[in-house]
Amino acid sequence: MSDPLRPRASLRTAVVWEVLRDALGRRVKAAGSDALDVLDTGGGSGKFAVPLARLGHRVTVVDPSPNALFALERRAAEAGVADRVRGLQGDADGLFDVAERGGYDLVLCHDVLEYVDEPADSVRNAAAALRPAGTLSLLAAGLGGAVLARALSGRFTEARQALTDPSGHWGPGDPVTRRFTAEQLSGLVTGAGLEVSAVHGVRVFADLVPGVLVDTEPGALDALLKLELSAAELPAFHSVATQLHVLAERD
């Protein structure tokens, strides 16, 4: 699965796409069908949903924003997959007001837990949407990456605030409500009755490397992508990743 976004933007999603590609291959084989039913909670304008639909999968996107769903509809139409993408207005807390319980082979819960009132409830809902042997893809902001980024920009007080705050919040101007460690995300997943199969650090280096270096140095983008993929699985780098990705399965 190639990333559908611009080359620079691919730095932000390459690890997740790589993990999803392998997970989709396993689910397709287990289901005996090339077309899976996918639920994307908080899927917005379809950054993941539309490329998944282009692979032939049926994707339901649940998002609270009418504007995002309108953009999703337009994006799906432009990609020629409008018949395989369905947008529904709703949120993770009330997921089953609009989505089917136990009806999906793969559930994406990306960039959601940072903003909900009860992350554990949202993960439990995502898990309950899975079919037997289904797969959950969970992506959330990492605590360590935020601390490191604030410190490297000279904002040491904010870095310490994020480090000591129970929610990983660095101050009034912080747009992210909550951040997580790998252990916290894994605990939410196991608490929802799923088994963690993999944890990856996302954007370990991409947010720290100056953009001008990536844009102007020959071969830098490709080399940085390879570095991100190589470091993603190593636990030592999970603690400094901007985001954390957890892949889990229902046994």
Short mmCIF file of C-alpha atoms in Angstrom, two decimals:
data_model
loop_
_atom_site.label_atom_id
_atom_site.label_comp_id
_atom_site.label_asym_id
_atom_site.label_seq_id
_atom_site.Cartn_x
_atom_site.Cartn_y
_atom_site.Cartn_z
CA MET A 1 0.00 0.00 0.00
CA SER A 2 1.56 3.28 -1.03
CA ASP A 3 0.83 6.44 0.84
CA PRO A 4 -1.62 8.62 -1.12
CA LEU A 5 -0.34 11.93 0.18
CA ARG A 6 2.43 14.26 -0.96
CA PRO A 7 6.01 13.04 -0.37
CA ARG A 8 6.68 15.29 2.64
CA ALA A 9 3.33 14.37 4.18
CA SER A 10 4.16 10.68 3.75
CA LEU A 11 6.72 11.08 6.54
CA ARG A 12 3.82 11.54 8.93
CA THR A 13 1.91 8.42 7.90
CA ALA A 14 4.39 5.96 6.38
CA VAL A 15 4.70 3.79 9.49
CA VAL A 16 0.93 3.50 9.93
CA TRP A 17 0.40 2.57 6.28
CA GLU A 18 3.13 -0.06 6.49
CA VAL A 19 1.49 -1.67 9.53
CA LEU A 20 -1.99 -1.47 8.01
CA ARG A 21 -0.80 -3.07 4.79
CA ASP A 22 0.36 -6.15 6.66
CA ALA A 23 -2.77 -6.24 8.83
CA LEU A 24 -5.05 -5.98 5.81
CA GLY A 25 -3.23 -8.83 4.12
CA ARG A 26 -3.81 -11.06 7.13
CA ARG A 27 -7.46 -10.08 7.45
CA VAL A 28 -8.14 -10.62 3.73
CA LYS A 29 -6.63 -14.09 3.96
CA ALA A 30 -8.57 -14.96 7.11
CA ALA A 31 -11.86 -13.62 5.77
CA GLY A 32 -11.43 -15.26 2.38
CA SER A 33 -12.49 -12.04 0.67
CA ASP A 34 -10.63 -9.20 -1.01
CA ALA A 35 -13.19 -6.67 0.27
CA LEU A 36 -13.28 -6.02 4.01
CA ASP A 37 -15.71 -3.94 6.04
CA VAL A 38 -13.79 -1.09 7.67
CA LEU A 39 -14.97 1.42 10.27
CA ASP A 40 -13.02 4.67 10.60
CA THR A 41 -14.02 6.47 13.80
CA GLY A 42 -13.16 10.15 13.65
CA GLY A 43 -12.07 9.59 10.04
CA GLY A 44 -12.73 13.18 9.00
CA SER A 45 -12.20 13.95 5.33
CA GLY A 46 -10.99 10.46 4.49
CA LYS A 47 -7.19 10.54 4.74
CA PHE A 48 -7.25 6.81 5.41
CA ALA A 49 -10.77 5.92 4.28
CA VAL A 50 -10.44 6.88 0.63
CA PRO A 51 -7.15 5.02 0.01
CA LEU A 52 -8.63 1.96 1.73
CA ALA A 53 -11.67 2.19 -0.53
CA ARG A 54 -9.38 2.43 -3.55
CA LEU A 55 -8.02 -0.96 -2.50
CA GLY A 56 -11.55 -2.33 -2.80
CA HIS A 57 -12.66 -2.24 0.83
CA ARG A 58 -16.02 -0.91 2.08
CA VAL A 59 -15.39 1.94 4.50
CA THR A 60 -17.77 3.61 6.95
CA VAL A 61 -16.54 6.90 8.40
CA VAL A 62 -18.07 8.22 11.63
CA ASP A 63 -17.18 11.83 12.41
CA PRO A 64 -18.93 14.62 14.37
CA SER A 65 -18.09 17.34 11.80
CA PRO A 66 -20.52 17.94 8.90
CA ASN A 67 -17.80 19.88 7.09
CA ALA A 68 -15.39 16.96 7.33
CA LEU A 69 -18.03 14.56 6.04
CA PHE A 70 -18.77 16.89 3.13
CA ALA A 71 -15.06 16.93 2.29
CA LEU A 72 -15.03 13.12 2.59
CA GLU A 73 -17.88 12.83 0.10
CA ARG A 74 -16.09 15.10 -2.37
CA ARG A 75 -12.79 13.30 -1.91
CA ALA A 76 -14.36 9.89 -2.44
CA ALA A 77 -16.14 11.08 -5.57
CA GLU A 78 -12.93 12.51 -7.02
CA ALA A 79 -11.18 9.20 -6.35
CA GLY A 80 -14.00 7.22 -7.98
CA VAL A 81 -14.88 5.28 -4.83
CA ALA A 82 -18.07 7.02 -3.71
CA ASP A 83 -19.90 3.68 -3.85
CA ARG A 84 -17.50 2.19 -1.26
CA VAL A 85 -17.35 5.08 1.23
CA ARG A 86 -20.17 6.02 3.59
CA GLY A 87 -20.03 8.98 5.95
CA LEU A 88 -22.12 9.12 9.13
CA GLN A 89 -22.31 11.95 11.63
CA GLY A 90 -21.52 10.74 15.14
CA ASP A 91 -18.73 10.33 17.66
CA ALA A 92 -16.81 7.65 19.52
CA ASP A 93 -18.92 7.96 22.66
CA GLY A 94 -22.18 7.28 20.83
CA LEU A 95 -20.67 5.06 18.16
CA PHE A 96 -23.49 2.54 18.06
CA ASP A 97 -26.10 5.19 17.50
CA VAL A 98 -24.93 5.13 13.88
CA ALA A 99 -22.56 2.16 13.43
CA GLU A 100 -23.08 -1.58 13.68
CA ARG A 101 -21.90 -3.46 16.75
CA GLY A 102 -19.67 -6.40 15.79
CA GLY A 103 -19.88 -5.60 12.10
CA TYR A 104 -16.35 -4.72 10.96
CA ASP A 105 -13.15 -6.55 10.06
CA LEU A 106 -10.98 -3.52 10.77
CA VAL A 107 -11.63 -0.48 12.97
CA LEU A 108 -9.49 2.64 12.81
CA CYS A 109 -9.42 4.91 15.84
CA HIS A 110 -6.93 7.58 14.79
CA ASP A 111 -6.46 10.97 16.47
CA VAL A 112 -9.57 10.46 18.61
CA LEU A 113 -8.47 9.58 22.13
CA GLU A 114 -6.69 12.90 22.57
CA TYR A 115 -10.01 14.74 22.60
CA VAL A 116 -12.71 12.49 24.07
CA ASP A 117 -13.86 12.70 27.68
CA GLU A 118 -13.33 9.01 28.42
CA PRO A 119 -10.66 7.32 26.28
CA ALA A 120 -11.34 3.92 27.84
CA ASP A 121 -14.99 4.07 26.75
CA SER A 122 -14.00 5.02 23.21
CA VAL A 123 -11.57 2.10 22.97
CA ARG A 124 -14.19 -0.29 24.33
CA ASN A 125 -16.66 0.91 21.71
CA ALA A 126 -14.09 0.48 18.97
CA ALA A 127 -13.37 -3.05 20.18
CA ALA A 128 -17.08 -3.88 20.34
CA ALA A 129 -17.45 -2.86 16.70
CA LEU A 130 -15.08 -5.64 15.62
CA ARG A 131 -16.09 -8.98 14.25
CA PRO A 132 -14.49 -12.08 15.81
CA ALA A 133 -10.74 -12.02 14.98
CA GLY A 134 -11.10 -8.39 13.84
CA THR A 135 -8.28 -5.85 14.04
CA LEU A 136 -8.08 -2.46 15.76
CA SER A 137 -5.71 0.27 14.59
CA LEU A 138 -5.23 2.85 17.33
CA LEU A 139 -3.23 6.06 16.77
CA ALA A 140 -2.77 8.74 19.41
CA ALA A 141 -0.43 11.54 20.46
CA GLY A 142 2.69 10.45 22.31
CA LEU A 143 3.73 12.15 25.54
CA GLY A 144 7.49 11.91 25.08
CA GLY A 145 7.48 13.44 21.62
CA ALA A 146 5.71 16.55 22.89
CA VAL A 147 8.11 16.95 25.81
CA LEU A 148 11.11 16.61 23.51
CA ALA A 149 9.71 19.03 20.92
CA ARG A 150 9.01 21.74 23.51
CA ALA A 151 12.45 21.33 25.05
CA LEU A 152 14.26 21.50 21.71
CA SER A 153 12.42 24.71 20.86
CA GLY A 154 13.63 26.28 24.11
CA ARG A 155 10.27 26.09 25.88
CA PHE A 156 11.58 24.28 28.93
CA THR A 157 8.76 25.26 31.30
CA GLU A 158 6.19 23.94 28.86
CA ALA A 159 8.22 20.76 28.40
CA ARG A 160 8.24 20.16 32.16
CA GLN A 161 4.53 20.94 32.38
CA ALA A 162 3.76 18.31 29.74
CA LEU A 163 6.01 15.83 31.51
CA THR A 164 4.35 16.28 34.90
CA ASP A 165 0.74 16.92 33.85
CA PRO A 166 -1.45 13.77 34.13
CA SER A 167 -2.82 14.44 30.64
CA GLY A 168 0.48 15.46 29.06
CA HIS A 169 -0.84 18.99 28.44
CA TRP A 170 1.83 21.69 28.20
CA GLY A 171 -0.29 24.80 28.76
CA PRO A 172 -3.24 26.99 27.74
CA GLY A 173 -2.08 27.20 24.12
CA ASP A 174 -1.77 23.45 23.70
CA PRO A 175 -4.25 22.26 21.02
CA VAL A 176 -4.00 18.64 22.19
CA THR A 177 -6.07 17.82 25.26
CA ARG A 178 -4.38 14.54 26.19
CA ARG A 179 -1.27 12.51 25.34
CA PHE A 180 -0.28 8.94 26.08
CA THR A 181 2.61 6.62 26.72
CA ALA A 182 2.84 3.28 24.93
CA GLU A 183 2.01 1.56 28.21
CA GLN A 184 -1.14 3.63 28.69
CA LEU A 185 -2.43 2.90 25.19
CA SER A 186 -1.66 -0.80 25.53
CA GLY A 187 -3.51 -0.82 28.85
CA LEU A 188 -6.59 0.72 27.25
CA VAL A 189 -6.52 -1.93 24.53
CA THR A 190 -6.15 -4.90 26.87
CA GLY A 191 -8.80 -3.39 29.14
CA ALA A 192 -11.17 -3.52 26.18
CA GLY A 193 -10.58 -7.26 25.79
CA LEU A 194 -8.16 -7.14 22.87
CA GLU A 195 -4.65 -8.51 22.51
CA VAL A 196 -1.89 -6.09 21.53
CA SER A 197 -0.03 -7.45 18.52
CA ALA A 198 2.31 -4.52 17.80
CA VAL A 199 3.28 -1.06 19.05
CA HIS A 200 5.05 1.43 16.81
CA GLY A 201 6.45 4.90 17.26
CA VAL A 202 5.27 7.31 14.57
CA ARG A 203 7.15 10.47 13.55
CA VAL A 204 10.13 9.69 15.74
CA PHE A 205 12.40 11.93 13.66
CA ALA A 206 10.16 13.57 11.05
CA ASP A 207 8.99 16.41 13.30
CA LEU A 208 12.51 17.17 14.52
CA VAL A 209 14.43 17.29 11.24
CA PRO A 210 14.45 20.75 9.57
CA GLY A 211 12.18 20.79 6.55
CA VAL A 212 14.75 22.56 4.42
CA LEU A 213 17.11 19.62 4.86
CA VAL A 214 14.51 17.12 3.68
CA ASP A 215 13.45 19.29 0.76
CA THR A 216 16.89 20.21 -0.58
CA GLU A 217 19.28 17.38 0.26
CA PRO A 218 19.25 14.71 -2.50
CA GLY A 219 17.90 11.41 -1.22
CA ALA A 220 17.12 12.81 2.23
CA LEU A 221 13.39 12.12 2.11
CA ASP A 222 13.82 8.48 1.15
CA ALA A 223 16.55 7.97 3.73
CA LEU A 224 14.44 9.56 6.46
CA LEU A 225 11.46 7.39 5.55
CA LYS A 226 13.62 4.28 5.86
CA LEU A 227 14.95 5.50 9.21
CA GLU A 228 11.41 6.08 10.50
CA LEU A 229 10.36 2.57 9.47
CA SER A 230 13.46 1.02 11.05
CA ALA A 231 13.04 2.83 14.37
CA ALA A 232 9.28 2.46 14.67
CA GLU A 233 9.28 -1.01 16.19
CA LEU A 234 12.09 -0.39 18.67
CA PRO A 235 10.71 0.25 22.20
CA ALA A 236 13.58 2.66 22.93
CA PHE A 237 12.11 5.13 20.43
CA HIS A 238 8.48 4.84 21.55
CA SER A 239 9.18 7.25 24.37
CA VAL A 240 10.17 10.08 22.00
CA ALA A 241 7.67 9.53 19.17
CA THR A 242 5.20 12.27 18.29
CA GLN A 243 2.50 9.61 17.91
CA LEU A 244 2.05 6.03 18.99
CA HIS A 245 0.34 3.33 16.96
CA VAL A 246 -1.08 0.21 18.55
CA LEU A 247 -2.37 -2.70 16.50
CA ALA A 248 -4.61 -5.10 18.39
CA GLU A 249 -6.79 -8.09 17.60
CA ARG A 250 -9.79 -9.82 19.02
CA ASP A 251 -8.85 -13.39 19.75
#
